[in-house]
Structure formats: C-alpha cells, structure tokens
JSON list of C-alpha atoms and ligand atoms in Angstrom, two decimals:
[
{"chain": "A", "resi": 1, "resn": "MET", "atom": "CA", "xyz": [148.42, 54.37, 60.33]},
{"chain": "A", "resi": 2, "resn": "ALA", "atom": "CA", "xyz": [150.58, 57.02, 61.93]},
{"chain": "A", "resi": 3, "resn": "GLY", "atom": "CA", "xyz": [152.34, 58.60, 58.92]},
{"chain": "A", "resi": 4, "resn": "GLU", "atom": "CA", "xyz": [150.96, 59.36, 55.51]},
{"chain": "A", "resi": 5, "resn": "ASN", "atom": "CA", "xyz": [148.29, 57.35, 53.78]},
{"chain": "A", "resi": 6, "resn": "TRP", "atom": "CA", "xyz": [148.72, 58.31, 50.13]},
{"chain": "A", "resi": 7, "resn": "GLY", "atom": "CA", "xyz": [145.71, 57.84, 47.93]},
{"chain": "A", "resi": 8, "resn": "MET", "atom": "CA", "xyz": [143.82, 59.13, 44.95]},
{"chain": "A", "resi": 9, "resn": "ILE", "atom": "CA", "xyz": [140.39, 60.40, 44.03]},
{"chain": "A", "resi": 10, "resn": "VAL", "atom": "CA", "xyz": [139.18, 59.86, 40.48]},
{"chain": "A", "resi": 11, "resn": "ASP", "atom": "CA", "xyz": [136.24, 62.01, 39.38]},
{"chain": "A", "resi": 12, "resn": "VAL", "atom": "CA", "xyz": [134.78, 59.89, 36.60]},
{"chain": "A", "resi": 13, "resn": "ASP", "atom": "CA", "xyz": [132.44, 62.74, 35.67]},
{"chain": "A", "resi": 14, "resn": "LYS", "atom": "CA", "xyz": [135.38, 64.80, 34.42]},
{"chain": "A", "resi": 15, "resn": "CYS", "atom": "CA", "xyz": [137.26, 62.20, 32.38]},
{"chain": "A", "resi": 16, "resn": "ILE", "atom": "CA", "xyz": [137.12, 62.80, 28.62]},
{"chain": "A", "resi": 17, "resn": "GLY", "atom": "CA", "xyz": [139.18, 59.75, 27.69]},
{"chain": "A", "resi": 18, "resn": "CYS", "atom": "CA", "xyz": [142.04, 61.75, 26.15]},
{"chain": "A", "resi": 19, "resn": "GLN", "atom": "CA", "xyz": [144.71, 59.29, 27.45]},
{"chain": "A", "resi": 20, "resn": "ALA", "atom": "CA", "xyz": [147.13, 62.09, 28.42]},
{"chain": "A", "resi": 21, "resn": "CYS", "atom": "CA", "xyz": [147.51, 60.32, 31.78]},
{"chain": "A", "resi": 22, "resn": "VAL", "atom": "CA", "xyz": [148.52, 57.09, 30.03]},
{"chain": "A", "resi": 23, "resn": "VAL", "atom": "CA", "xyz": [151.21, 58.81, 27.95]},
{"chain": "A", "resi": 24, "resn": "ALA", "atom": "CA", "xyz": [152.51, 60.81, 30.93]},
{"chain": "A", "resi": 25, "resn": "CYS", "atom": "CA", "xyz": [152.78, 57.63, 32.99]},
{"chain": "A", "resi": 26, "resn": "GLN", "atom": "CA", "xyz": [154.60, 55.81, 30.23]},
{"chain": "A", "resi": 27, "resn": "SER", "atom": "CA", "xyz": [157.08, 58.63, 29.84]},
{"chain": "A", "resi": 28, "resn": "GLU", "atom": "CA", "xyz": [157.68, 59.23, 33.58]},
{"chain": "A", "resi": 29, "resn": "ASN", "atom": "CA", "xyz": [158.09, 55.57, 34.51]},
{"chain": "A", "resi": 30, "resn": "ASN", "atom": "CA", "xyz": [160.18, 54.23, 31.62]},
{"chain": "A", "resi": 31, "resn": "ILE", "atom": "CA", "xyz": [157.41, 51.89, 30.53]},
{"chain": "A", "resi": 32, "resn": "PRO", "atom": "CA", "xyz": [158.50, 49.89, 27.48]},
{"chain": "A", "resi": 33, "resn": "ILE", "atom": "CA", "xyz": [156.87, 50.66, 24.16]},
{"chain": "A", "resi": 34, "resn": "ASN", "atom": "CA", "xyz": [154.45, 47.95, 23.22]},
{"chain": "A", "resi": 35, "resn": "GLU", "atom": "CA", "xyz": [154.25, 46.61, 19.69]},
{"chain": "A", "resi": 36, "resn": "GLU", "atom": "CA", "xyz": [151.39, 45.24, 17.67]},
{"chain": "A", "resi": 37, "resn": "LYS", "atom": "CA", "xyz": [152.90, 41.76, 17.83]},
{"chain": "A", "resi": 38, "resn": "HIS", "atom": "CA", "xyz": [153.01, 41.75, 21.65]},
{"chain": "A", "resi": 39, "resn": "PHE", "atom": "CA", "xyz": [149.61, 43.35, 21.88]},
{"chain": "A", "resi": 40, "resn": "ASN", "atom": "CA", "xyz": [148.10, 40.64, 19.70]},
{"chain": "A", "resi": 41, "resn": "GLU", "atom": "CA", "xyz": [149.68, 38.09, 22.03]},
{"chain": "A", "resi": 42, "resn": "ARG", "atom": "CA", "xyz": [147.74, 39.76, 24.90]},
{"chain": "A", "resi": 43, "resn": "ARG", "atom": "CA", "xyz": [150.95, 41.27, 26.29]},
{"chain": "A", "resi": 44, "resn": "ALA", "atom": "CA", "xyz": [149.66, 44.66, 27.41]},
{"chain": "A", "resi": 45, "resn": "ILE", "atom": "CA", "xyz": [151.94, 46.91, 29.44]},
{"chain": "A", "resi": 46, "resn": "GLU", "atom": "CA", "xyz": [150.64, 50.16, 30.88]},
{"chain": "A", "resi": 47, "resn": "TRP", "atom": "CA", "xyz": [150.38, 51.20, 34.51]},
{"chain": "A", "resi": 48, "resn": "ILE", "atom": "CA", "xyz": [147.20, 53.17, 33.98]},
{"chain": "A", "resi": 49, "resn": "ARG", "atom": "CA", "xyz": [144.52, 52.41, 31.41]},
{"chain": "A", "resi": 50, "resn": "VAL", "atom": "CA", "xyz": [141.36, 54.26, 30.44]},
{"chain": "A", "resi": 51, "resn": "GLU", "atom": "CA", "xyz": [138.47, 51.88, 29.94]},
{"chain": "A", "resi": 52, "resn": "ARG", "atom": "CA", "xyz": [135.66, 52.90, 27.63]},
{"chain": "A", "resi": 53, "resn": "TYR", "atom": "CA", "xyz": [132.10, 51.79, 28.00]},
{"chain": "A", "resi": 54, "resn": "TRP", "atom": "CA", "xyz": [128.78, 52.82, 26.55]},
{"chain": "A", "resi": 55, "resn": "GLU", "atom": "CA", "xyz": [125.68, 54.06, 28.25]},
{"chain": "A", "resi": 56, "resn": "GLY", "atom": "CA", "xyz": [122.20, 54.35, 26.78]},
{"chain": "A", "resi": 57, "resn": "GLU", "atom": "CA", "xyz": [120.53, 52.97, 23.69]},
{"chain": "A", "resi": 58, "resn": "PHE", "atom": "CA", "xyz": [121.13, 54.11, 20.13]},
{"chain": "A", "resi": 59, "resn": "PRO", "atom": "CA", "xyz": [120.76, 56.91, 19.08]},
{"chain": "A", "resi": 60, "resn": "ASP", "atom": "CA", "xyz": [120.96, 58.34, 22.62]},
{"chain": "A", "resi": 61, "resn": "VAL", "atom": "CA", "xyz": [124.19, 56.55, 23.46]},
{"chain": "A", "resi": 62, "resn": "LYS", "atom": "CA", "xyz": [127.17, 58.10, 25.23]},
{"chain": "A", "resi": 63, "resn": "ALA", "atom": "CA", "xyz": [130.79, 57.01, 25.57]},
{"chain": "A", "resi": 64, "resn": "ARG", "atom": "CA", "xyz": [132.02, 56.92, 29.19]},
{"chain": "A", "resi": 65, "resn": "PHE", "atom": "CA", "xyz": [135.59, 56.60, 30.42]},
{"chain": "A", "resi": 66, "resn": "ILE", "atom": "CA", "xyz": [137.15, 55.34, 33.61]},
{"chain": "A", "resi": 67, "resn": "PRO", "atom": "CA", "xyz": [140.89, 55.50, 34.38]},
{"chain": "A", "resi": 68, "resn": "ILE", "atom": "CA", "xyz": [142.14, 52.40, 36.23]},
{"chain": "A", "resi": 69, "resn": "MET", "atom": "CA", "xyz": [145.50, 52.03, 37.96]},
{"chain": "A", "resi": 70, "resn": "CYS", "atom": "CA", "xyz": [146.82, 50.02, 40.95]},
{"chain": "A", "resi": 71, "resn": "GLN", "atom": "CA", "xyz": [144.28, 50.61, 43.71]},
{"chain": "A", "resi": 72, "resn": "HIS", "atom": "CA", "xyz": [146.97, 50.41, 46.44]},
{"chain": "A", "resi": 73, "resn": "CYS", "atom": "CA", "xyz": [144.61, 48.26, 48.49]},
{"chain": "A", "resi": 74, "resn": "GLY", "atom": "CA", "xyz": [144.77, 48.23, 52.28]},
{"chain": "A", "resi": 75, "resn": "ASP", "atom": "CA", "xyz": [144.04, 44.49, 52.13]},
{"chain": "A", "resi": 76, "resn": "ALA", "atom": "CA", "xyz": [145.69, 43.71, 48.81]},
{"chain": "A", "resi": 77, "resn": "PRO", "atom": "CA", "xyz": [145.04, 40.23, 47.37]},
{"chain": "A", "resi": 78, "resn": "CYS", "atom": "CA", "xyz": [148.39, 40.40, 45.52]},
{"chain": "A", "resi": 79, "resn": "GLU", "atom": "CA", "xyz": [150.50, 40.57, 48.68]},
{"chain": "A", "resi": 80, "resn": "PRO", "atom": "CA", "xyz": [149.89, 37.28, 50.55]},
{"chain": "A", "resi": 81, "resn": "VAL", "atom": "CA", "xyz": [150.37, 35.16, 47.41]},
{"chain": "A", "resi": 82, "resn": "CYS", "atom": "CA", "xyz": [153.90, 36.38, 46.63]},
{"chain": "A", "resi": 83, "resn": "PRO", "atom": "CA", "xyz": [156.30, 33.64, 47.76]},
{"chain": "A", "resi": 84, "resn": "VAL", "atom": "CA", "xyz": [159.25, 36.04, 48.17]},
{"chain": "A", "resi": 85, "resn": "PHE", "atom": "CA", "xyz": [157.52, 39.11, 49.66]},
{"chain": "A", "resi": 86, "resn": "ALA", "atom": "CA", "xyz": [158.36, 41.19, 46.60]},
{"chain": "A", "resi": 87, "resn": "THR", "atom": "CA", "xyz": [155.13, 43.11, 47.05]},
{"chain": "A", "resi": 88, "resn": "TYR", "atom": "CA", "xyz": [153.92, 44.54, 50.34]},
{"chain": "A", "resi": 89, "resn": "ARG", "atom": "CA", "xyz": [152.11, 47.50, 51.85]},
{"chain": "A", "resi": 90, "resn": "ASN", "atom": "CA", "xyz": [154.48, 50.09, 53.25]},
{"chain": "A", "resi": 91, "resn": "ASP", "atom": "CA", "xyz": [153.88, 52.47, 56.15]},
{"chain": "A", "resi": 92, "resn": "GLU", "atom": "CA", "xyz": [152.84, 55.27, 53.76]},
{"chain": "A", "resi": 93, "resn": "GLY", "atom": "CA", "xyz": [149.81, 53.37, 52.46]},
{"chain": "A", "resi": 94, "resn": "LEU", "atom": "CA", "xyz": [151.52, 52.34, 49.23]},
{"chain": "A", "resi": 95, "resn": "ASN", "atom": "CA", "xyz": [151.51, 48.86, 47.76]},
{"chain": "A", "resi": 96, "resn": "VAL", "atom": "CA", "xyz": [155.14, 48.62, 46.68]},
{"chain": "A", "resi": 97, "resn": "GLN", "atom": "CA", "xyz": [156.94, 46.25, 44.36]},
{"chain": "A", "resi": 98, "resn": "ILE", "atom": "CA", "xyz": [160.58, 45.27, 44.94]},
{"chain": "A", "resi": 99, "resn": "TYR", "atom": "CA", "xyz": [161.95, 44.57, 41.47]},
{"chain": "A", "resi": 100, "resn": "ASN", "atom": "CA", "xyz": [165.16, 42.81, 42.46]},
{"chain": "A", "resi": 101, "resn": "ARG", "atom": "CA", "xyz": [163.28, 40.44, 44.73]},
{"chain": "A", "resi": 102, "resn": "CYS", "atom": "CA", "xyz": [160.65, 39.43, 42.15]},
{"chain": "A", "resi": 103, "resn": "ILE", "atom": "CA", "xyz": [161.18, 35.96, 40.70]},
{"chain": "A", "resi": 104, "resn": "GLY", "atom": "CA", "xyz": [158.38, 36.24, 38.17]},
{"chain": "A", "resi": 105, "resn": "THR", "atom": "CA", "xyz": [155.88, 33.63, 39.35]},
{"chain": "A", "resi": 106, "resn": "ARG", "atom": "CA", "xyz": [153.06, 36.11, 38.47]},
{"chain": "A", "resi": 107, "resn": "PHE", "atom": "CA", "xyz": [150.88, 34.86, 41.35]},
{"chain": "A", "resi": 108, "resn": "CYS", "atom": "CA", "xyz": [150.26, 38.50, 42.31]},
{"chain": "A", "resi": 109, "resn": "SER", "atom": "CA", "xyz": [148.98, 39.36, 38.86]},
{"chain": "A", "resi": 110, "resn": "ASN", "atom": "CA", "xyz": [146.66, 36.35, 38.83]},
{"chain": "A", "resi": 111, "resn": "ASN", "atom": "CA", "xyz": [145.26, 37.39, 42.20]},
{"chain": "A", "resi": 112, "resn": "CYS", "atom": "CA", "xyz": [144.72, 41.07, 41.37]},
{"chain": "A", "resi": 113, "resn": "PRO", "atom": "CA", "xyz": [141.02, 41.63, 40.60]},
{"chain": "A", "resi": 114, "resn": "TYR", "atom": "CA", "xyz": [141.78, 44.98, 38.93]},
{"chain": "A", "resi": 115, "resn": "HIS", "atom": "CA", "xyz": [144.25, 43.63, 36.32]},
{"chain": "A", "resi": 116, "resn": "VAL", "atom": "CA", "xyz": [146.75, 46.39, 36.94]},
{"chain": "A", "resi": 117, "resn": "ARG", "atom": "CA", "xyz": [149.95, 44.38, 37.25]},
{"chain": "A", "resi": 118, "resn": "PHE", "atom": "CA", "xyz": [152.10, 43.82, 34.19]},
{"chain": "A", "resi": 119, "resn": "PHE", "atom": "CA", "xyz": [154.82, 41.33, 33.51]},
{"chain": "A", "resi": 120, "resn": "ASN", "atom": "CA", "xyz": [157.85, 42.05, 31.35]},
{"chain": "A", "resi": 121, "resn": "PHE", "atom": "CA", "xyz": [157.65, 39.22, 28.87]},
{"chain": "A", "resi": 122, "resn": "TRP", "atom": "CA", "xyz": [160.39, 40.74, 26.74]},
{"chain": "A", "resi": 123, "resn": "GLU", "atom": "CA", "xyz": [163.57, 42.73, 27.25]},
{"chain": "A", "resi": 124, "resn": "PRO", "atom": "CA", "xyz": [162.55, 46.38, 26.85]},
{"chain": "A", "resi": 125, "resn": "GLU", "atom": "CA", "xyz": [163.92, 48.27, 23.86]},
{"chain": "A", "resi": 126, "resn": "TRP", "atom": "CA", "xyz": [163.64, 51.95, 23.05]},
{"chain": "A", "resi": 127, "resn": "PRO", "atom": "CA", "xyz": [164.31, 53.53, 19.70]},
{"chain": "A", "resi": 128, "resn": "GLU", "atom": "CA", "xyz": [167.65, 55.41, 19.57]},
{"chain": "A", "resi": 129, "resn": "SER", "atom": "CA", "xyz": [165.82, 58.74, 19.46]},
{"chain": "A", "resi": 130, "resn": "LEU", "atom": "CA", "xyz": [164.16, 58.04, 22.82]},
{"chain": "A", "resi": 131, "resn": "HIS", "atom": "CA", "xyz": [167.25, 57.00, 24.80]},
{"chain": "A", "resi": 132, "resn": "ASN", "atom": "CA", "xyz": [167.66, 60.45, 26.29]},
{"chain": "A", "resi": 133, "resn": "GLN", "atom": "CA", "xyz": [164.07, 60.63, 27.46]},
{"chain": "A", "resi": 134, "resn": "LEU", "atom": "CA", "xyz": [164.41, 57.79, 29.98]},
{"chain": "A", "resi": 135, "resn": "ASN", "atom": "CA", "xyz": [163.80, 59.05, 33.51]},
{"chain": "A", "resi": 136, "resn": "PRO", "atom": "CA", "xyz": [167.01, 58.62, 35.58]},
{"chain": "A", "resi": 137, "resn": "ASP", "atom": "CA", "xyz": [164.92, 58.55, 38.80]},
{"chain": "A", "resi": 138, "resn": "VAL", "atom": "CA", "xyz": [163.17, 55.34, 37.76]},
{"chain": "A", "resi": 139, "resn": "THR", "atom": "CA", "xyz": [164.67, 51.87, 37.31]},
{"chain": "A", "resi": 140, "resn": "VAL", "atom": "CA", "xyz": [164.59, 50.37, 33.82]},
{"chain": "A", "resi": 141, "resn": "ARG", "atom": "CA", "xyz": [163.09, 46.96, 34.47]},
{"chain": "A", "resi": 142, "resn": "SER", "atom": "CA", "xyz": [164.38, 43.93, 32.64]},
{"chain": "A", "resi": 143, "resn": "ARG", "atom": "CA", "xyz": [162.60, 40.83, 31.36]},
{"chain": "A", "resi": 144, "resn": "GLY", "atom": "CA", "xyz": [160.94, 38.64, 34.00]},
{"chain": "A", "resi": 145, "resn": "ILE", "atom": "CA", "xyz": [159.86, 41.44, 36.36]},
{"chain": "A", "resi": 146, "resn": "MET", "atom": "CA", "xyz": [156.38, 42.26, 37.56]},
{"chain": "A", "resi": 147, "resn": "GLU", "atom": "CA", "xyz": [155.58, 45.97, 37.66]},
{"chain": "A", "resi": 148, "resn": "LYS", "atom": "CA", "xyz": [152.69, 48.37, 38.27]},
{"chain": "A", "resi": 149, "resn": "CYS", "atom": "CA", "xyz": [151.71, 51.90, 39.31]},
{"chain": "A", "resi": 150, "resn": "THR", "atom": "CA", "xyz": [153.74, 53.24, 42.23]},
{"chain": "A", "resi": 151, "resn": "PHE", "atom": "CA", "xyz": [151.88, 56.57, 42.58]},
{"chain": "A", "resi": 152, "resn": "CYS", "atom": "CA", "xyz": [155.19, 57.91, 41.18]},
{"chain": "A", "resi": 153, "resn": "ILE", "atom": "CA", "xyz": [157.02, 57.16, 44.42]},
{"chain": "A", "resi": 154, "resn": "GLN", "atom": "CA", "xyz": [160.13, 58.89, 43.04]},
{"chain": "A", "resi": 155, "resn": "ARG", "atom": "CA", "xyz": [158.23, 62.19, 43.13]},
{"chain": "A", "resi": 156, "resn": "ILE", "atom": "CA", "xyz": [157.11, 61.57, 46.71]},
{"chain": "A", "resi": 157, "resn": "ARG", "atom": "CA", "xyz": [160.70, 60.84, 47.76]},
{"chain": "A", "resi": 158, "resn": "ARG", "atom": "CA", "xyz": [162.10, 63.88, 45.92]},
{"chain": "A", "resi": 159, "resn": "THR", "atom": "CA", "xyz": [159.46, 66.20, 47.41]},
{"chain": "A", "resi": 160, "resn": "LYS", "atom": "CA", "xyz": [160.12, 64.88, 50.91]},
{"chain": "A", "resi": 161, "resn": "ARG", "atom": "CA", "xyz": [163.87, 65.46, 50.51]},
{"chain": "A", "resi": 162, "resn": "THR", "atom": "CA", "xyz": [163.37, 69.00, 49.21]},
{"chain": "A", "resi": 163, "resn": "ALA", "atom": "CA", "xyz": [160.84, 69.80, 51.94]},
{"chain": "A", "resi": 164, "resn": "SER", "atom": "CA", "xyz": [163.03, 68.48, 54.70]},
{"chain": "A", "resi": 165, "resn": "ARG", "atom": "CA", "xyz": [165.96, 70.61, 53.47]},
{"chain": "A", "resi": 166, "resn": "ALA", "atom": "CA", "xyz": [163.62, 73.62, 53.63]},
{"chain": "A", "resi": 167, "resn": "GLY", "atom": "CA", "xyz": [162.41, 72.59, 57.09]},
{"chain": "A", "resi": 168, "resn": "ALA", "atom": "CA", "xyz": [158.84, 71.92, 55.93]},
{"chain": "A", "resi": 169, "resn": "ASP", "atom": "CA", "xyz": [156.43, 69.03, 55.42]},
{"chain": "A", "resi": 170, "resn": "ALA", "atom": "CA", "xyz": [155.97, 67.49, 51.98]},
{"chain": "A", "resi": 171, "resn": "THR", "atom": "CA", "xyz": [152.26, 68.20, 52.30]},
{"chain": "A", "resi": 172, "resn": "ASP", "atom": "CA", "xyz": [152.77, 71.96, 52.80]},
{"chain": "A", "resi": 173, "resn": "GLU", "atom": "CA", "xyz": [151.07, 74.04, 50.11]},
{"chain": "A", "resi": 174, "resn": "GLU", "atom": "CA", "xyz": [154.38, 74.99, 48.49]},
{"chain": "A", "resi": 175, "resn": "PHE", "atom": "CA", "xyz": [155.30, 71.34, 47.87]},
{"chain": "A", "resi": 176, "resn": "GLU", "atom": "CA", "xyz": [151.87, 69.87, 47.22]},
{"chain": "A", "resi": 177, "resn": "ARG", "atom": "CA", "xyz": [151.97, 70.04, 43.42]},
{"chain": "A", "resi": 178, "resn": "SER", "atom": "CA", "xyz": [155.37, 68.39, 43.18]},
{"chain": "A", "resi": 179, "resn": "LEU", "atom": "CA", "xyz": [153.97, 65.35, 45.01]},
{"chain": "A", "resi": 180, "resn": "ASP", "atom": "CA", "xyz": [151.48, 64.71, 42.24]},
{"chain": "A", "resi": 181, "resn": "PRO", "atom": "CA", "xyz": [152.08, 61.65, 40.07]},
{"chain": "A", "resi": 182, "resn": "ALA", "atom": "CA", "xyz": [152.64, 62.22, 36.34]},
{"chain": "A", "resi": 183, "resn": "CYS", "atom": "CA", "xyz": [149.06, 61.25, 35.45]},
{"chain": "A", "resi": 184, "resn": "VAL", "atom": "CA", "xyz": [147.62, 63.83, 37.84]},
{"chain": "A", "resi": 185, "resn": "ASN", "atom": "CA", "xyz": [149.91, 66.54, 36.44]},
{"chain": "A", "resi": 186, "resn": "ALA", "atom": "CA", "xyz": [149.02, 65.72, 32.85]},
{"chain": "A", "resi": 187, "resn": "CYS", "atom": "CA", "xyz": [145.24, 65.45, 33.16]},
{"chain": "A", "resi": 188, "resn": "PRO", "atom": "CA", "xyz": [143.69, 68.50, 31.42]},
{"chain": "A", "resi": 189, "resn": "THR", "atom": "CA", "xyz": [140.34, 68.17, 33.21]},
{"chain": "A", "resi": 190, "resn": "GLU", "atom": "CA", "xyz": [141.52, 67.62, 36.80]},
{"chain": "A", "resi": 191, "resn": "THR", "atom": "CA", "xyz": [139.92, 64.20, 36.94]},
{"chain": "A", "resi": 192, "resn": "LEU", "atom": "CA", "xyz": [142.65, 62.89, 39.26]},
{"chain": "A", "resi": 193, "resn": "TYR", "atom": "CA", "xyz": [143.52, 64.16, 42.74]},
{"chain": "A", "resi": 194, "resn": "PHE", "atom": "CA", "xyz": [146.41, 62.84, 44.80]},
{"chain": "A", "resi": 195, "resn": "GLY", "atom": "CA", "xyz": [147.14, 63.39, 48.48]},
{"chain": "A", "resi": 196, "resn": "ASP", "atom": "CA", "xyz": [147.37, 62.14, 52.02]},
{"chain": "A", "resi": 197, "resn": "PHE", "atom": "CA", "xyz": [144.15, 60.70, 53.44]},
{"chain": "A", "resi": 198, "resn": "ASN", "atom": "CA", "xyz": [145.65, 60.90, 56.93]},
{"chain": "A", "resi": 199, "resn": "ASP", "atom": "CA", "xyz": [145.96, 64.68, 56.65]},
{"chain": "A", "resi": 200, "resn": "PRO", "atom": "CA", "xyz": [142.54, 66.15, 57.54]},
{"chain": "A", "resi": 201, "resn": "GLU", "atom": "CA", "xyz": [143.54, 69.39, 55.76]},
{"chain": "A", "resi": 202, "resn": "SER", "atom": "CA", "xyz": [144.31, 67.73, 52.42]},
{"chain": "A", "resi": 203, "resn": "LYS", "atom": "CA", "xyz": [142.06, 68.17, 49.41]},
{"chain": "A", "resi": 204, "resn": "VAL", "atom": "CA", "xyz": [141.53, 64.40, 49.04]},
{"chain": "A", "resi": 205, "resn": "SER", "atom": "CA", "xyz": [140.42, 64.12, 52.69]},
{"chain": "A", "resi": 206, "resn": "ALA", "atom": "CA", "xyz": [137.94, 66.97, 52.23]},
{"chain": "A", "resi": 207, "resn": "MET", "atom": "CA", "xyz": [136.58, 65.40, 49.04]},
{"chain": "A", "resi": 208, "resn": "LYS", "atom": "CA", "xyz": [136.34, 61.96, 50.66]},
{"chain": "A", "resi": 209, "resn": "GLU", "atom": "CA", "xyz": [134.46, 63.40, 53.62]},
{"chain": "A", "resi": 210, "resn": "LYS", "atom": "CA", "xyz": [132.04, 65.34, 51.42]},
{"chain": "A", "resi": 211, "resn": "GLU", "atom": "CA", "xyz": [131.42, 62.64, 48.83]},
{"chain": "A", "resi": 212, "resn": "SER", "atom": "CA", "xyz": [131.10, 59.75, 51.30]},
{"chain": "A", "resi": 213, "resn": "LYS", "atom": "CA", "xyz": [127.94, 61.23, 52.81]},
{"chain": "A", "resi": 214, "resn": "ARG", "atom": "CA", "xyz": [124.57, 59.70, 52.02]},
{"chain": "A", "resi": 215, "resn": "ASP", "atom": "CA", "xyz": [124.00, 61.54, 48.72]},
{"chain": "A", "resi": 216, "resn": "GLY", "atom": "CA", "xyz": [127.69, 61.65, 47.82]},
{"chain": "A", "resi": 217, "resn": "ARG", "atom": "CA", "xyz": [129.30, 60.18, 44.70]},
{"chain": "A", "resi": 218, "resn": "ALA", "atom": "CA", "xyz": [132.14, 58.20, 46.32]},
{"chain": "A", "resi": 219, "resn": "TYR", "atom": "CA", "xyz": [132.61, 54.49, 45.73]},
{"chain": "A", "resi": 220, "resn": "THR", "atom": "CA", "xyz": [135.47, 52.04, 45.52]},
{"chain": "A", "resi": 221, "resn": "MET", "atom": "CA", "xyz": [135.93, 49.46, 42.80]},
{"chain": "A", "resi": 222, "resn": "LEU", "atom": "CA", "xyz": [134.74, 45.91, 43.51]},
{"chain": "A", "resi": 223, "resn": "GLU", "atom": "CA", "xyz": [133.88, 46.96, 47.04]},
{"chain": "A", "resi": 224, "resn": "ASN", "atom": "CA", "xyz": [132.34, 43.53, 47.74]},
{"chain": "A", "resi": 225, "resn": "LEU", "atom": "CA", "xyz": [135.80, 41.92, 47.60]},
{"chain": "A", "resi": 226, "resn": "GLY", "atom": "CA", "xyz": [136.92, 43.78, 50.73]},
{"chain": "A", "resi": 227, "resn": "THR", "atom": "CA", "xyz": [140.23, 44.92, 49.28]},
{"chain": "A", "resi": 228, "resn": "ASN", "atom": "CA", "xyz": [139.95, 48.33, 50.93]},
{"chain": "A", "resi": 229, "resn": "PRO", "atom": "CA", "xyz": [141.36, 50.32, 47.98]},
{"chain": "A", "resi": 230, "resn": "GLY", "atom": "CA", "xyz": [143.33, 53.55, 48.35]},
{"chain": "A", "resi": 231, "resn": "VAL", "atom": "CA", "xyz": [141.69, 54.92, 45.21]},
{"chain": "A", "resi": 232, "resn": "ILE", "atom": "CA", "xyz": [138.23, 56.40, 45.57]},
{"chain": "A", "resi": 233, "resn": "TYR", "atom": "CA", "xyz": [136.04, 56.98, 42.52]},
{"chain": "A", "resi": 234, "resn": "LEU", "atom": "CA", "xyz": [133.37, 59.67, 42.21]},
{"chain": "A", "resi": 235, "resn": "LYS", "atom": "CA", "xyz": [130.54, 58.47, 40.02]},
{"chain": "A", "resi": 236, "resn": "LYS", "atom": "CA", "xyz": [129.31, 60.22, 36.91]},
{"chain": "A", "resi": 237, "resn": "ILE", "atom": "CA", "xyz": [126.66, 62.90, 37.34]},
{"chain": "A", "resi": 238, "resn": "ASP", "atom": "CA", "xyz": [123.68, 61.86, 35.27]},
{"chain": "A", "resi": 239, "resn": "LYS", "atom": "CA", "xyz": [122.10, 65.18, 34.26]},
{"chain": "A", "resi": 240, "resn": "HIS", "atom": "CA", "xyz": [119.25, 63.48, 32.44]},
{"chain": "A", "resi": 241, "resn": "ALA", "atom": "CA", "xyz": [118.26, 61.40, 35.50]},
{"chain": "A", "resi": 242, "resn": "GLU", "atom": "CA", "xyz": [118.54, 64.49, 37.70]},
{"chain": "A", "resi": 243, "resn": "ASP", "atom": "CA", "xyz": [116.30, 66.52, 35.38]},
{"chain": "A", "resi": 244, "resn": "VAL", "atom": "CA", "xyz": [113.72, 63.73, 35.40]},
{"chain": "A", "resi": 245, "resn": "ALA", "atom": "CA", "xyz": [113.87, 63.47, 39.21]},
{"chain": "A", "resi": 246, "resn": "HIS", "atom": "CA", "xyz": [113.43, 67.22, 39.64]},
{"chain": "A", "resi": 247, "resn": "GLY", "atom": "CA", "xyz": [110.63, 67.44, 37.08]},
{"chain": "B", "resi": 1, "resn": "SF4", "atom": "S1", "xyz": [144.17, 62.59, 31.25]},
{"chain": "B", "resi": 1, "resn": "SF4", "atom": "FE1", "xyz": [142.39, 62.95, 32.58]},
{"chain": "B", "resi": 1, "resn": "SF4", "atom": "S2", "xyz": [140.68, 63.26, 31.13]},
{"chain": "B", "resi": 1, "resn": "SF4", "atom": "FE2", "xyz": [142.35, 62.33, 29.94]},
{"chain": "B", "resi": 1, "resn": "SF4", "atom": "S3", "xyz": [141.92, 60.11, 30.05]},
{"chain": "B", "resi": 1, "resn": "SF4", "atom": "FE3", "xyz": [143.32, 60.57, 31.75]},
{"chain": "B", "resi": 1, "resn": "SF4", "atom": "S4", "xyz": [142.00, 60.93, 33.51]},
{"chain": "B", "resi": 1, "resn": "SF4", "atom": "FE4", "xyz": [140.70, 61.05, 31.68]}
]
C-alpha cells in the first residue's frame, strides 16, 4: 500500500473499563441513544464496546476489560458479501461504509466475526436538549442503514485539509493529535494509540515492531480466521505469573 495504512494499537493492560471511549464515540459520531426496549430486543448500537471478562478463581478473581471496535481488516469478510459494494477497503487502509449505497441486507453484519457492525432498526431520535450536540461533520443515519467505526474519518479528512493548507503532512508532529479518533482522545489511561502503520516513524509502527518480537505482547483478534486486522492488541501483563517465573 503506497499511502497511509491507518490502524490502532490497543494496550489491554491499561484498560480500566471506564467506558469513556464508548461515550466519546457516541457523541462524536451521532450514534442514536439506545433504549431499554431496543436493548431487550437485542438491538445494540455502539461502534466501540468494552467487553468484561473474569480471570482467576474466587476469591482471587480479577475483572479484565477489552475494547472492541471495527478491526478494519485487510481481508475483511464483510466486504465480498455486500451485493452493492457499500463496504470496501479504501487506499488508506480503512474499511469504509457508504451509507447511501447500503440497502440493508445485513449480509456484512452476519459475516463479521467481531460483531462490530450495527443496523439502524429504528429512526434515530434525540431529546430536544441534545439537538445542538449533533456533530455537523458526521451524517445522521436513518433507519435501514448499516454502520460501524470509521476511525473517525472526519478527523482524518479535516487534519489532512489543515495540514495541506499549512504545507505539511497530516502525520507531522503538529497535526498528529488532531488525527486521533474520539475514543483515543477520551481514554484517560492511553490504552488506545492511532496512527499510520506505513510510516516507520509513527508511534504505532514503533510499538508494532517492538511488541511483535518473540517475547512481545502483540496479537490480533481471531488470528486463525486470516482477516488481517488493522487493530493490534497488546496482551495483559500478568504480574503474578511473572513473579512466579522469576522466583
Ligand atoms: S476509555 Fe480507555 S480505559 Fe476507559 S474503557 Fe475505553 S479504552 Fe478502556
């Protein structure tokens, strides 16, 4: 890939499960507010979720958290099954979704092993008090549309425009922070890192290089499926196991 290859690194060891990323994503991307009724009908809608799981046996049991969003796969199972090419991989390494092309067959969602695509089963409604908080840079999707994490593509586009007016690259230090998706900005523990894997100078490239070595912590989700995800996870550091190993 010649241009950028946007991707993310998620350091599971740092996640405290606070859900700030979930709220930031909802606010940035005009994600409809779910209600108990819809939720009970299994109609979830959130572009990033934080899954909780337990490790250990009582009483030495610990809660663990793992944020999961669209993995922007290099070989995405959602793409070939869409009959109208509403979802495809662009030349920046993003798996994009064209809302006005989507006809709502939901084949993509059925074929996504990560369960990160969400269908608008109802016409979105916001309380009067929240009308002014809708983000004008992001489309308000109507009923019948499939949607999912875009790595906040509106921020990438805005940063590129600003950088090009200043005669710089979007990945220059000055612009780097404004590229970050809302979830990355909001995370209080710096669990999430966003950047260009094609740029050898980027933080994500350096982390990938370091953590992919033999004793590194890098892994991708459901690696055996060969989806070639653009999101790399760093596994939890198990202090107890390390202490045992080092006597
Ligand atoms: S904001 Fe950061 S620490 Fe909180 S749940 Fe999300 S990824 Fe985890």
